Amino acid sequence: MTTLSAENATDQPAPTPAETSRKPKPRGRDIRAGYAFLAPWLLGFFLLTAGPMVASLYLAFTKYNLFGAPEWIGVANFTRLLADPDYLKAWQVTGVYVLIGTPVKLIAALAVAMLLNTKYRGKSFYRSAFYAPSLVGASVSIAIVWKAMFIDRGPVDTVQQFFGFPAGGWVGQPERTMPMLVLLTVWQFGAPMVIFLAGLKQVPAELYEAAACDGAGPWRRFTTITVPMLSPVLFFNLLLETIHAFQIFNSAYIISSGTGGPARSTLFYTLYLYFRGFRDFQMGYASAMAWVLVVVIGIVTVIFFRSSKLWVHYSGESR
């Protein structure tokens, strides 16, 4: 038997840790180019977002009318909120809108998305048609057209009279303004519909086939397959649409003619904030309202994320 001597071995020296962890570092020119591309966003963020937020936080503790110097008053603006009946009414109107408008909008979006997920001719046209209202968003022009449709002797009023319902229009009647605004937000369900449609495309068809073989009906398949598989998408849409509902302004301002009426039925939170800040020139008070809204939306967001552990199912996650 022959053995190899140490002299005949061709062992290579092992690399040192410093050599193995050494990575090419970006050159200074690349770093400067990266900051140059980021500069417009950074300037916009600090000058148009972060800066005004810090300023409004300071003004929330002051008495400021836009013309004189701010006067520090501590937490007086925040304590005054609880004694303001219009402020409490604004929360009531906004809460009703969020609790009714958001679920109805998502239900309509999911229903249409399920219809569009089937095989049919001209599906591209129908998808575009249902999504078109969302392209204009909550614009002033759409609010003007919507108001014109629901005024006295308008198109909706004419249809009501044809079917025997009393005339008079919806605009100007406190009990009908909220349903009118809810219908407007439901009509613009295109964005969540597209997201739901994308989620439905990811649900394996084998699950429905297996459930059908086991005798599960349409409702059973919807509750045991569609909803659990769509729960992450449902969570995303629910959170996004809830935040948007808290921020309603344009449609309420146009339909109420900038008054919050009739009978304060359209006195939404952001609309009342606008009145206090730019009509009554109580910018300190309006800043306090704005920060309360930020805190409330933050709390709602945290609640959504905490509760999502109970009903949101992610693929591959063990329960």
PDB file of C-alpha atoms in Angstrom:
ATOM      1  CA  MET A   1       0.000   0.000   0.000  1.00  0.00           C
ATOM      2  CA  THR A   2       1.347   3.383  -0.920  1.00  0.00           C
ATOM      3  CA  THR A   3       0.649   6.586   0.949  1.00  0.00           C
ATOM      4  CA  LEU A   4       0.854  10.158  -0.174  1.00  0.00           C
ATOM      5  CA  SER A   5       3.366  12.209   1.703  1.00  0.00           C
ATOM      6  CA  ALA A   6       2.695  15.729   2.891  1.00  0.00           C
ATOM      7  CA  GLU A   7       5.129  16.979   0.271  1.00  0.00           C
ATOM      8  CA  ASN A   8       3.032  15.526  -2.566  1.00  0.00           C
ATOM      9  CA  ALA A   9      -0.243  16.969  -1.227  1.00  0.00           C
ATOM     10  CA  THR A  10      -1.593  20.023  -2.984  1.00  0.00           C
ATOM     11  CA  ASP A  11      -3.569  21.624  -0.169  1.00  0.00           C
ATOM     12  CA  GLN A  12      -4.641  25.210  -0.723  1.00  0.00           C
ATOM     13  CA  PRO A  13      -4.725  27.682   2.149  1.00  0.00           C
ATOM     14  CA  ALA A  14      -8.260  28.315   3.463  1.00  0.00           C
ATOM     15  CA  PRO A  15      -9.618  31.822   2.851  1.00  0.00           C
ATOM     16  CA  THR A  16      -9.693  34.102   5.860  1.00  0.00           C
ATOM     17  CA  PRO A  17     -13.043  35.446   7.221  1.00  0.00           C
ATOM     18  CA  ALA A  18     -12.114  38.921   6.049  1.00  0.00           C
ATOM     19  CA  GLU A  19     -11.700  37.678   2.486  1.00  0.00           C
ATOM     20  CA  THR A  20     -15.018  35.778   2.471  1.00  0.00           C
ATOM     21  CA  SER A  21     -17.012  38.727   3.873  1.00  0.00           C
ATOM     22  CA  ARG A  22     -15.432  41.257   1.584  1.00  0.00           C
ATOM     23  CA  LYS A  23     -17.989  42.665  -0.895  1.00  0.00           C
ATOM     24  CA  PRO A  24     -17.610  45.297  -3.512  1.00  0.00           C
ATOM     25  CA  LYS A  25     -18.623  48.660  -2.118  1.00  0.00           C
ATOM     26  CA  PRO A  26     -20.617  51.113  -4.167  1.00  0.00           C
ATOM     27  CA  ARG A  27     -18.587  53.905  -5.591  1.00  0.00           C
ATOM     28  CA  GLY A  28     -19.068  57.460  -4.416  1.00  0.00           C
ATOM     29  CA  ARG A  29     -20.379  58.454  -7.824  1.00  0.00           C
ATOM     30  CA  ASP A  30     -23.177  55.851  -7.612  1.00  0.00           C
ATOM     31  CA  ILE A  31     -24.138  57.035  -4.144  1.00  0.00           C
ATOM     32  CA  ARG A  32     -24.345  60.646  -5.276  1.00  0.00           C
ATOM     33  CA  ALA A  33     -26.442  59.627  -8.282  1.00  0.00           C
ATOM     34  CA  GLY A  34     -28.845  57.742  -6.005  1.00  0.00           C
ATOM     35  CA  TYR A  35     -29.305  60.754  -3.741  1.00  0.00           C
ATOM     36  CA  ALA A  36     -29.806  62.960  -6.795  1.00  0.00           C
ATOM     37  CA  PHE A  37     -32.708  60.774  -7.966  1.00  0.00           C
ATOM     38  CA  LEU A  38     -34.146  60.746  -4.434  1.00  0.00           C
ATOM     39  CA  ALA A  39     -33.818  64.503  -3.988  1.00  0.00           C
ATOM     40  CA  PRO A  40     -37.229  65.472  -5.522  1.00  0.00           C
ATOM     41  CA  TRP A  41     -39.062  62.992  -3.319  1.00  0.00           C
ATOM     42  CA  LEU A  42     -37.095  63.996  -0.211  1.00  0.00           C
ATOM     43  CA  LEU A  43     -37.771  67.685  -0.829  1.00  0.00           C
ATOM     44  CA  GLY A  44     -41.458  67.009  -1.381  1.00  0.00           C
ATOM     45  CA  PHE A  45     -41.670  64.892   1.752  1.00  0.00           C
ATOM     46  CA  PHE A  46     -39.967  67.345   4.096  1.00  0.00           C
ATOM     47  CA  LEU A  47     -41.430  70.536   2.603  1.00  0.00           C
ATOM     48  CA  LEU A  48     -44.972  69.379   1.758  1.00  0.00           C
ATOM     49  CA  THR A  49     -45.657  66.542   4.228  1.00  0.00           C
ATOM     50  CA  ALA A  50     -43.379  66.362   7.271  1.00  0.00           C
ATOM     51  CA  GLY A  51     -42.951  70.124   7.626  1.00  0.00           C
ATOM     52  CA  PRO A  52     -46.671  70.992   7.573  1.00  0.00           C
ATOM     53  CA  MET A  53     -47.430  68.099   9.935  1.00  0.00           C
ATOM     54  CA  VAL A  54     -44.958  69.378  12.517  1.00  0.00           C
ATOM     55  CA  ALA A  55     -46.301  72.916  12.093  1.00  0.00           C
ATOM     56  CA  SER A  56     -49.911  71.769  12.530  1.00  0.00           C
ATOM     57  CA  LEU A  57     -48.947  69.855  15.672  1.00  0.00           C
ATOM     58  CA  TYR A  58     -47.570  73.065  17.149  1.00  0.00           C
ATOM     59  CA  LEU A  59     -50.616  75.076  16.043  1.00  0.00           C
ATOM     60  CA  ALA A  60     -52.909  72.526  17.727  1.00  0.00           C
ATOM     61  CA  PHE A  61     -51.721  73.936  21.064  1.00  0.00           C
ATOM     62  CA  THR A  62     -52.154  77.562  20.037  1.00  0.00           C
ATOM     63  CA  LYS A  63     -54.812  80.151  19.270  1.00  0.00           C
ATOM     64  CA  TYR A  64     -54.161  81.144  15.663  1.00  0.00           C
ATOM     65  CA  ASN A  65     -56.361  83.015  13.184  1.00  0.00           C
ATOM     66  CA  LEU A  66     -54.055  82.958  10.126  1.00  0.00           C
ATOM     67  CA  PHE A  67     -53.338  86.697  10.405  1.00  0.00           C
ATOM     68  CA  GLY A  68     -51.648  87.221  13.770  1.00  0.00           C
ATOM     69  CA  ALA A  69     -48.928  85.372  15.635  1.00  0.00           C
ATOM     70  CA  PRO A  70     -49.913  82.050  17.251  1.00  0.00           C
ATOM     71  CA  GLU A  71     -50.695  82.298  20.957  1.00  0.00           C
ATOM     72  CA  TRP A  72     -49.795  79.276  23.085  1.00  0.00           C
ATOM     73  CA  ILE A  73     -52.840  77.980  25.027  1.00  0.00           C
ATOM     74  CA  GLY A  74     -51.794  74.408  25.836  1.00  0.00           C
ATOM     75  CA  VAL A  75     -54.471  71.712  25.580  1.00  0.00           C
ATOM     76  CA  ALA A  76     -57.387  74.165  25.556  1.00  0.00           C
ATOM     77  CA  ASN A  77     -58.279  73.288  21.954  1.00  0.00           C
ATOM     78  CA  PHE A  78     -58.525  69.579  22.787  1.00  0.00           C
ATOM     79  CA  THR A  79     -60.664  70.099  25.888  1.00  0.00           C
ATOM     80  CA  ARG A  80     -62.915  72.419  23.912  1.00  0.00           C
ATOM     81  CA  LEU A  81     -63.643  69.661  21.396  1.00  0.00           C
ATOM     82  CA  LEU A  82     -65.654  67.613  23.861  1.00  0.00           C
ATOM     83  CA  ALA A  83     -67.934  70.576  24.631  1.00  0.00           C
ATOM     84  CA  ASP A  84     -68.589  71.391  20.973  1.00  0.00           C
ATOM     85  CA  PRO A  85     -71.959  69.920  19.856  1.00  0.00           C
ATOM     86  CA  ASP A  86     -71.121  70.408  16.166  1.00  0.00           C
ATOM     87  CA  TYR A  87     -67.875  68.478  16.657  1.00  0.00           C
ATOM     88  CA  LEU A  88     -69.732  65.553  18.188  1.00  0.00           C
ATOM     89  CA  LYS A  89     -72.320  65.733  15.399  1.00  0.00           C
ATOM     90  CA  ALA A  90     -69.500  65.581  12.831  1.00  0.00           C
ATOM     91  CA  TRP A  91     -68.215  62.376  14.409  1.00  0.00           C
ATOM     92  CA  GLN A  92     -71.723  60.929  14.382  1.00  0.00           C
ATOM     93  CA  VAL A  93     -72.277  61.685  10.683  1.00  0.00           C
ATOM     94  CA  THR A  94     -68.832  60.399   9.723  1.00  0.00           C
ATOM     95  CA  GLY A  95     -69.250  57.234  11.790  1.00  0.00           C
ATOM     96  CA  VAL A  96     -72.566  56.385  10.131  1.00  0.00           C
ATOM     97  CA  TYR A  97     -71.035  56.924   6.711  1.00  0.00           C
ATOM     98  CA  VAL A  98     -68.031  54.702   7.495  1.00  0.00           C
ATOM     99  CA  LEU A  99     -70.101  51.911   9.042  1.00  0.00           C
ATOM    100  CA  ILE A 100     -72.653  51.824   6.204  1.00  0.00           C
ATOM    101  CA  GLY A 101     -70.818  53.006   3.095  1.00  0.00           C
ATOM    102  CA  THR A 102     -67.668  50.902   3.442  1.00  0.00           C
ATOM    103  CA  PRO A 103     -69.324  47.447   3.860  1.00  0.00           C
ATOM    104  CA  VAL A 104     -71.914  48.117   1.142  1.00  0.00           C
ATOM    105  CA  LYS A 105     -69.199  49.261  -1.264  1.00  0.00           C
ATOM    106  CA  LEU A 106     -67.073  46.172  -0.612  1.00  0.00           C
ATOM    107  CA  ILE A 107     -70.055  43.836  -0.954  1.00  0.00           C
ATOM    108  CA  ALA A 108     -70.921  45.386  -4.316  1.00  0.00           C
ATOM    109  CA  ALA A 109     -67.277  45.217  -5.442  1.00  0.00           C
ATOM    110  CA  LEU A 110     -66.957  41.535  -4.479  1.00  0.00           C
ATOM    111  CA  ALA A 111     -70.265  40.595  -6.097  1.00  0.00           C
ATOM    112  CA  VAL A 112     -69.362  42.221  -9.399  1.00  0.00           C
ATOM    113  CA  ALA A 113     -65.837  40.782  -9.266  1.00  0.00           C
ATOM    114  CA  MET A 114     -67.276  37.273  -8.912  1.00  0.00           C
ATOM    115  CA  LEU A 115     -69.545  37.873 -11.893  1.00  0.00           C
ATOM    116  CA  LEU A 116     -66.649  39.153 -13.974  1.00  0.00           C
ATOM    117  CA  ASN A 117     -64.532  36.149 -12.983  1.00  0.00           C
ATOM    118  CA  THR A 118     -66.725  33.804 -15.037  1.00  0.00           C
ATOM    119  CA  LYS A 119     -66.278  32.982 -18.712  1.00  0.00           C
ATOM    120  CA  TYR A 120     -68.306  35.236 -20.979  1.00  0.00           C
ATOM    121  CA  ARG A 121     -67.968  37.249 -24.156  1.00  0.00           C
ATOM    122  CA  GLY A 122     -66.835  40.879 -24.029  1.00  0.00           C
ATOM    123  CA  LYS A 123     -65.371  40.581 -20.542  1.00  0.00           C
ATOM    124  CA  SER A 124     -62.768  43.276 -21.239  1.00  0.00           C
ATOM    125  CA  PHE A 125     -65.505  45.778 -22.072  1.00  0.00           C
ATOM    126  CA  TYR A 126     -67.481  45.023 -18.905  1.00  0.00           C
ATOM    127  CA  ARG A 127     -64.405  45.203 -16.704  1.00  0.00           C
ATOM    128  CA  SER A 128     -63.514  48.583 -18.160  1.00  0.00           C
ATOM    129  CA  ALA A 129     -67.073  49.841 -17.829  1.00  0.00           C
ATOM    130  CA  PHE A 130     -67.334  48.893 -14.156  1.00  0.00           C
ATOM    131  CA  TYR A 131     -63.921  50.360 -13.409  1.00  0.00           C
ATOM    132  CA  ALA A 132     -64.506  53.649 -15.269  1.00  0.00           C
ATOM    133  CA  PRO A 133     -66.273  55.505 -12.385  1.00  0.00           C
ATOM    134  CA  SER A 134     -63.226  54.986 -10.173  1.00  0.00           C
ATOM    135  CA  LEU A 135     -60.976  56.758 -12.670  1.00  0.00           C
ATOM    136  CA  VAL A 136     -62.528  60.122 -11.849  1.00  0.00           C
ATOM    137  CA  GLY A 137     -62.380  59.469  -8.099  1.00  0.00           C
ATOM    138  CA  ALA A 138     -64.153  61.836  -5.702  1.00  0.00           C
ATOM    139  CA  SER A 139     -63.897  64.739  -8.130  1.00  0.00           C
ATOM    140  CA  VAL A 140     -65.897  67.935  -7.961  1.00  0.00           C
ATOM    141  CA  SER A 141     -67.443  67.344 -11.398  1.00  0.00           C
ATOM    142  CA  ILE A 142     -68.866  63.963 -10.376  1.00  0.00           C
ATOM    143  CA  ALA A 143     -70.344  65.458  -7.196  1.00  0.00           C
ATOM    144  CA  ILE A 144     -72.007  68.219  -9.258  1.00  0.00           C
ATOM    145  CA  VAL A 145     -73.510  65.679 -11.673  1.00  0.00           C
ATOM    146  CA  TRP A 146     -74.647  63.486  -8.787  1.00  0.00           C
ATOM    147  CA  LYS A 147     -76.336  66.438  -7.106  1.00  0.00           C
ATOM    148  CA  ALA A 148     -78.081  67.368 -10.372  1.00  0.00           C
ATOM    149  CA  MET A 149     -79.436  63.818 -10.660  1.00  0.00           C
ATOM    150  CA  PHE A 150     -81.056  63.881  -7.199  1.00  0.00           C
ATOM    151  CA  ILE A 151     -82.470  67.417  -7.086  1.00  0.00           C
ATOM    152  CA  ASP A 152     -86.174  68.165  -7.252  1.00  0.00           C
ATOM    153  CA  ARG A 153     -87.533  67.323 -10.733  1.00  0.00           C
ATOM    154  CA  GLY A 154     -84.228  65.664 -11.606  1.00  0.00           C
ATOM    155  CA  PRO A 155     -83.779  62.291 -13.328  1.00  0.00           C
ATOM    156  CA  VAL A 156     -84.067  60.261 -10.114  1.00  0.00           C
ATOM    157  CA  ASP A 157     -87.122  62.252  -9.056  1.00  0.00           C
ATOM    158  CA  THR A 158     -88.744  61.624 -12.430  1.00  0.00           C
ATOM    159  CA  VAL A 159     -88.180  57.861 -12.135  1.00  0.00           C
ATOM    160  CA  GLN A 160     -89.611  57.899  -8.602  1.00  0.00           C
ATOM    161  CA  GLN A 161     -92.779  59.594  -9.788  1.00  0.00           C
ATOM    162  CA  PHE A 162     -93.150  57.075 -12.624  1.00  0.00           C
ATOM    163  CA  PHE A 163     -93.228  54.214 -10.104  1.00  0.00           C
ATOM    164  CA  GLY A 164     -95.591  56.064  -7.791  1.00  0.00           C
ATOM    165  CA  PHE A 165     -93.149  57.327  -5.187  1.00  0.00           C
ATOM    166  CA  PRO A 166     -93.520  60.879  -3.825  1.00  0.00           C
ATOM    167  CA  ALA A 167     -91.556  63.624  -5.573  1.00  0.00           C
ATOM    168  CA  GLY A 168     -89.395  66.291  -3.978  1.00  0.00           C
ATOM    169  CA  GLY A 169     -85.870  65.132  -4.717  1.00  0.00           C
ATOM    170  CA  TRP A 170     -83.219  63.926  -2.313  1.00  0.00           C
ATOM    171  CA  VAL A 171     -81.133  67.070  -1.994  1.00  0.00           C
ATOM    172  CA  GLY A 172     -82.380  69.212   0.856  1.00  0.00           C
ATOM    173  CA  GLN A 173     -84.008  66.357   2.768  1.00  0.00           C
ATOM    174  CA  PRO A 174     -81.972  65.319   5.850  1.00  0.00           C
ATOM    175  CA  GLU A 175     -83.182  61.707   5.838  1.00  0.00           C
ATOM    176  CA  ARG A 176     -82.081  61.179   2.220  1.00  0.00           C
ATOM    177  CA  THR A 177     -78.702  62.909   2.034  1.00  0.00           C
ATOM    178  CA  MET A 178     -76.794  60.079   3.692  1.00  0.00           C
ATOM    179  CA  PRO A 179     -78.246  57.370   1.390  1.00  0.00           C
ATOM    180  CA  MET A 180     -77.413  59.618  -1.562  1.00  0.00           C
ATOM    181  CA  LEU A 181     -73.764  59.913  -0.492  1.00  0.00           C
ATOM    182  CA  VAL A 182     -73.564  56.185   0.226  1.00  0.00           C
ATOM    183  CA  LEU A 183     -74.854  55.455  -3.279  1.00  0.00           C
ATOM    184  CA  LEU A 184     -72.170  57.741  -4.683  1.00  0.00           C
ATOM    185  CA  THR A 185     -69.338  55.913  -2.940  1.00  0.00           C
ATOM    186  CA  VAL A 186     -70.821  52.503  -3.826  1.00  0.00           C
ATOM    187  CA  TRP A 187     -71.058  53.549  -7.474  1.00  0.00           C
ATOM    188  CA  GLN A 188     -67.284  54.067  -7.461  1.00  0.00           C
ATOM    189  CA  PHE A 189     -66.413  50.486  -6.461  1.00  0.00           C
ATOM    190  CA  GLY A 190     -64.044  49.896  -9.390  1.00  0.00           C
ATOM    191  CA  ALA A 191     -60.758  49.985  -7.466  1.00  0.00           C
ATOM    192  CA  PRO A 192     -61.648  47.339  -4.835  1.00  0.00           C
ATOM    193  CA  MET A 193     -63.405  45.339  -7.572  1.00  0.00           C
ATOM    194  CA  VAL A 194     -60.179  45.034  -9.571  1.00  0.00           C
ATOM    195  CA  ILE A 195     -58.276  43.947  -6.465  1.00  0.00           C
ATOM    196  CA  PHE A 196     -60.941  41.353  -5.644  1.00  0.00           C
ATOM    197  CA  LEU A 197     -60.832  40.114  -9.233  1.00  0.00           C
ATOM    198  CA  ALA A 198     -57.067  39.663  -9.038  1.00  0.00           C
ATOM    199  CA  GLY A 199     -57.493  37.714  -5.802  1.00  0.00           C
ATOM    200  CA  LEU A 200     -60.164  35.469  -7.309  1.00  0.00           C
ATOM    201  CA  LYS A 201     -57.785  34.569 -10.131  1.00  0.00           C
ATOM    202  CA  GLN A 202     -55.398  33.115  -7.533  1.00  0.00           C
ATOM    203  CA  VAL A 203     -57.939  30.724  -5.974  1.00  0.00           C
ATOM    204  CA  PRO A 204     -57.225  27.206  -7.309  1.00  0.00           C
ATOM    205  CA  ALA A 205     -60.105  25.797  -9.336  1.00  0.00           C
ATOM    206  CA  GLU A 206     -59.363  22.342  -7.868  1.00  0.00           C
ATOM    207  CA  LEU A 207     -60.744  23.475  -4.525  1.00  0.00           C
ATOM    208  CA  TYR A 208     -64.134  24.283  -6.035  1.00  0.00           C
ATOM    209  CA  GLU A 209     -64.165  21.026  -7.980  1.00  0.00           C
ATOM    210  CA  ALA A 210     -63.387  18.990  -4.869  1.00  0.00           C
ATOM    211  CA  ALA A 211     -66.054  20.829  -2.861  1.00  0.00           C
ATOM    212  CA  ALA A 212     -68.624  20.267  -5.618  1.00  0.00           C
ATOM    213  CA  CYS A 213     -67.817  16.536  -5.630  1.00  0.00           C
ATOM    214  CA  ASP A 214     -68.438  16.492  -1.880  1.00  0.00           C
ATOM    215  CA  GLY A 215     -71.871  18.015  -2.411  1.00  0.00           C
ATOM    216  CA  ALA A 216     -71.126  21.591  -1.331  1.00  0.00           C
ATOM    217  CA  GLY A 217     -73.522  24.142  -2.775  1.00  0.00           C
ATOM    218  CA  PRO A 218     -72.648  27.646  -4.058  1.00  0.00           C
ATOM    219  CA  TRP A 219     -73.059  29.330  -0.677  1.00  0.00           C
ATOM    220  CA  ARG A 220     -71.030  26.637   1.066  1.00  0.00           C
ATOM    221  CA  ARG A 221     -68.238  26.993  -1.480  1.00  0.00           C
ATOM    222  CA  PHE A 222     -68.323  30.770  -1.062  1.00  0.00           C
ATOM    223  CA  THR A 223     -68.047  30.701   2.739  1.00  0.00           C
ATOM    224  CA  THR A 224     -65.511  27.871   3.022  1.00  0.00           C
ATOM    225  CA  ILE A 225     -63.293  28.525  -0.004  1.00  0.00           C
ATOM    226  CA  THR A 226     -63.764  31.971  -1.514  1.00  0.00           C
ATOM    227  CA  VAL A 227     -63.869  34.024   1.681  1.00  0.00           C
ATOM    228  CA  PRO A 228     -60.899  32.318   3.436  1.00  0.00           C
ATOM    229  CA  MET A 229     -58.769  32.449   0.295  1.00  0.00           C
ATOM    230  CA  LEU A 230     -59.698  36.089  -0.294  1.00  0.00           C
ATOM    231  CA  SER A 231     -59.259  37.147   3.341  1.00  0.00           C
ATOM    232  CA  PRO A 232     -55.902  38.963   2.770  1.00  0.00           C
ATOM    233  CA  VAL A 233     -57.415  40.874  -0.158  1.00  0.00           C
ATOM    234  CA  LEU A 234     -60.566  41.555   1.849  1.00  0.00           C
ATOM    235  CA  PHE A 235     -58.465  42.878   4.725  1.00  0.00           C
ATOM    236  CA  PHE A 236     -56.529  45.195   2.400  1.00  0.00           C
ATOM    237  CA  ASN A 237     -59.672  46.599   0.779  1.00  0.00           C
ATOM    238  CA  LEU A 238     -61.457  46.987   4.103  1.00  0.00           C
ATOM    239  CA  LEU A 239     -58.585  48.928   5.644  1.00  0.00           C
ATOM    240  CA  LEU A 240     -58.063  51.142   2.608  1.00  0.00           C
ATOM    241  CA  GLU A 241     -61.734  51.955   2.075  1.00  0.00           C
ATOM    242  CA  THR A 242     -62.271  52.670   5.776  1.00  0.00           C
ATOM    243  CA  ILE A 243     -59.455  55.222   5.768  1.00  0.00           C
ATOM    244  CA  HIS A 244     -60.870  56.802   2.594  1.00  0.00           C
ATOM    245  CA  ALA A 245     -64.338  56.988   4.157  1.00  0.00           C
ATOM    246  CA  PHE A 246     -62.993  58.947   7.130  1.00  0.00           C
ATOM    247  CA  GLN A 247     -61.577  61.500   4.676  1.00  0.00           C
ATOM    248  CA  ILE A 248     -64.724  62.245   2.637  1.00  0.00           C
ATOM    249  CA  PHE A 249     -64.897  65.925   1.712  1.00  0.00           C
ATOM    250  CA  ASN A 250     -65.535  66.888  -1.941  1.00  0.00           C
ATOM    251  CA  SER A 251     -68.901  65.193  -2.416  1.00  0.00           C
ATOM    252  CA  ALA A 252     -70.200  66.379   0.964  1.00  0.00           C
ATOM    253  CA  TYR A 253     -69.113  69.953   0.291  1.00  0.00           C
ATOM    254  CA  ILE A 254     -70.675  70.097  -3.180  1.00  0.00           C
ATOM    255  CA  ILE A 255     -73.946  68.350  -2.331  1.00  0.00           C
ATOM    256  CA  SER A 256     -74.474  70.489   0.786  1.00  0.00           C
ATOM    257  CA  SER A 257     -73.469  73.672  -1.111  1.00  0.00           C
ATOM    258  CA  GLY A 258     -70.710  74.216   1.413  1.00  0.00           C
ATOM    259  CA  THR A 259     -73.042  74.415   4.423  1.00  0.00           C
ATOM    260  CA  GLY A 260     -73.042  70.913   5.938  1.00  0.00           C
ATOM    261  CA  GLY A 261     -76.838  70.873   5.685  1.00  0.00           C
ATOM    262  CA  PRO A 262     -79.637  70.278   5.605  1.00  0.00           C
ATOM    263  CA  ALA A 263     -79.973  70.042   9.394  1.00  0.00           C
ATOM    264  CA  ARG A 264     -76.245  69.200   9.626  1.00  0.00           C
ATOM    265  CA  SER A 265     -76.919  65.861   7.909  1.00  0.00           C
ATOM    266  CA  THR A 266     -73.764  66.230   5.776  1.00  0.00           C
ATOM    267  CA  LEU A 267     -71.558  67.771   8.457  1.00  0.00           C
ATOM    268  CA  PHE A 268     -68.710  65.307   8.015  1.00  0.00           C
ATOM    269  CA  TYR A 269     -65.578  65.554  10.112  1.00  0.00           C
ATOM    270  CA  THR A 270     -63.311  66.931   7.388  1.00  0.00           C
ATOM    271  CA  LEU A 271     -66.005  69.374   6.298  1.00  0.00           C
ATOM    272  CA  TYR A 272     -66.377  70.735   9.823  1.00  0.00           C
ATOM    273  CA  LEU A 273     -62.588  70.931  10.097  1.00  0.00           C
ATOM    274  CA  TYR A 274     -62.579  73.053   6.941  1.00  0.00           C
ATOM    275  CA  PHE A 275     -65.271  75.345   8.347  1.00  0.00           C
ATOM    276  CA  ARG A 276     -63.346  75.941  11.534  1.00  0.00           C
ATOM    277  CA  GLY A 277     -60.021  76.520   9.827  1.00  0.00           C
ATOM    278  CA  PHE A 278     -60.889  78.504   6.691  1.00  0.00           C
ATOM    279  CA  ARG A 279     -64.334  79.957   7.373  1.00  0.00           C
ATOM    280  CA  ASP A 280     -64.040  80.835  11.064  1.00  0.00           C
ATOM    281  CA  PHE A 281     -60.238  81.306  10.914  1.00  0.00           C
ATOM    282  CA  GLN A 282     -59.699  79.110  13.975  1.00  0.00           C
ATOM    283  CA  MET A 283     -56.644  77.342  12.611  1.00  0.00           C
ATOM    284  CA  GLY A 284     -55.412  76.179  16.006  1.00  0.00           C
ATOM    285  CA  TYR A 285     -58.741  74.507  16.704  1.00  0.00           C
ATOM    286  CA  ALA A 286     -58.785  72.960  13.209  1.00  0.00           C
ATOM    287  CA  SER A 287     -55.243  71.632  13.715  1.00  0.00           C
ATOM    288  CA  ALA A 288     -56.344  69.961  16.950  1.00  0.00           C
ATOM    289  CA  MET A 289     -59.234  68.354  15.059  1.00  0.00           C
ATOM    290  CA  ALA A 290     -56.855  67.132  12.369  1.00  0.00           C
ATOM    291  CA  TRP A 291     -54.566  65.438  14.865  1.00  0.00           C
ATOM    292  CA  VAL A 292     -57.484  63.785  16.645  1.00  0.00           C
ATOM    293  CA  LEU A 293     -58.525  62.353  13.270  1.00  0.00           C
ATOM    294  CA  VAL A 294     -54.976  61.070  12.690  1.00  0.00           C
ATOM    295  CA  VAL A 295     -54.994  59.364  16.086  1.00  0.00           C
ATOM    296  CA  VAL A 296     -58.433  57.819  15.523  1.00  0.00           C
ATOM    297  CA  ILE A 297     -57.450  56.449  12.109  1.00  0.00           C
ATOM    298  CA  GLY A 298     -54.249  55.098  13.657  1.00  0.00           C
ATOM    299  CA  ILE A 299     -56.232  53.335  16.400  1.00  0.00           C
ATOM    300  CA  VAL A 300     -58.650  51.864  13.853  1.00  0.00           C
ATOM    301  CA  THR A 301     -55.690  50.627  11.792  1.00  0.00           C
ATOM    302  CA  VAL A 302     -54.114  48.963  14.829  1.00  0.00           C
ATOM    303  CA  ILE A 303     -57.428  47.290  15.677  1.00  0.00           C
ATOM    304  CA  PHE A 304     -57.704  45.976  12.139  1.00  0.00           C
ATOM    305  CA  PHE A 305     -54.201  44.515  12.215  1.00  0.00           C
ATOM    306  CA  ARG A 306     -54.695  42.952  15.640  1.00  0.00           C
ATOM    307  CA  SER A 307     -58.043  41.431  14.717  1.00  0.00           C
ATOM    308  CA  SER A 308     -56.712  40.166  11.384  1.00  0.00           C
ATOM    309  CA  LYS A 309     -54.971  37.332  13.229  1.00  0.00           C
ATOM    310  CA  LEU A 310     -58.399  35.858  13.905  1.00  0.00           C
ATOM    311  CA  TRP A 311     -59.856  35.858  10.396  1.00  0.00           C
ATOM    312  CA  VAL A 312     -57.172  36.534   7.789  1.00  0.00           C
ATOM    313  CA  HIS A 313     -55.631  33.379   6.325  1.00  0.00           C
ATOM    314  CA  TYR A 314     -52.397  33.438   4.362  1.00  0.00           C
ATOM    315  CA  SER A 315     -51.440  30.612   2.062  1.00  0.00           C
ATOM    316  CA  GLY A 316     -48.936  28.222   3.675  1.00  0.00           C
ATOM    317  CA  GLU A 317     -49.577  29.576   7.160  1.00  0.00           C
ATOM    318  CA  SER A 318     -50.361  27.044   9.885  1.00  0.00           C
ATOM    319  CA  ARG A 319     -53.303  27.743  12.132  1.00  0.00           C
TER     320      ARG A 319
END
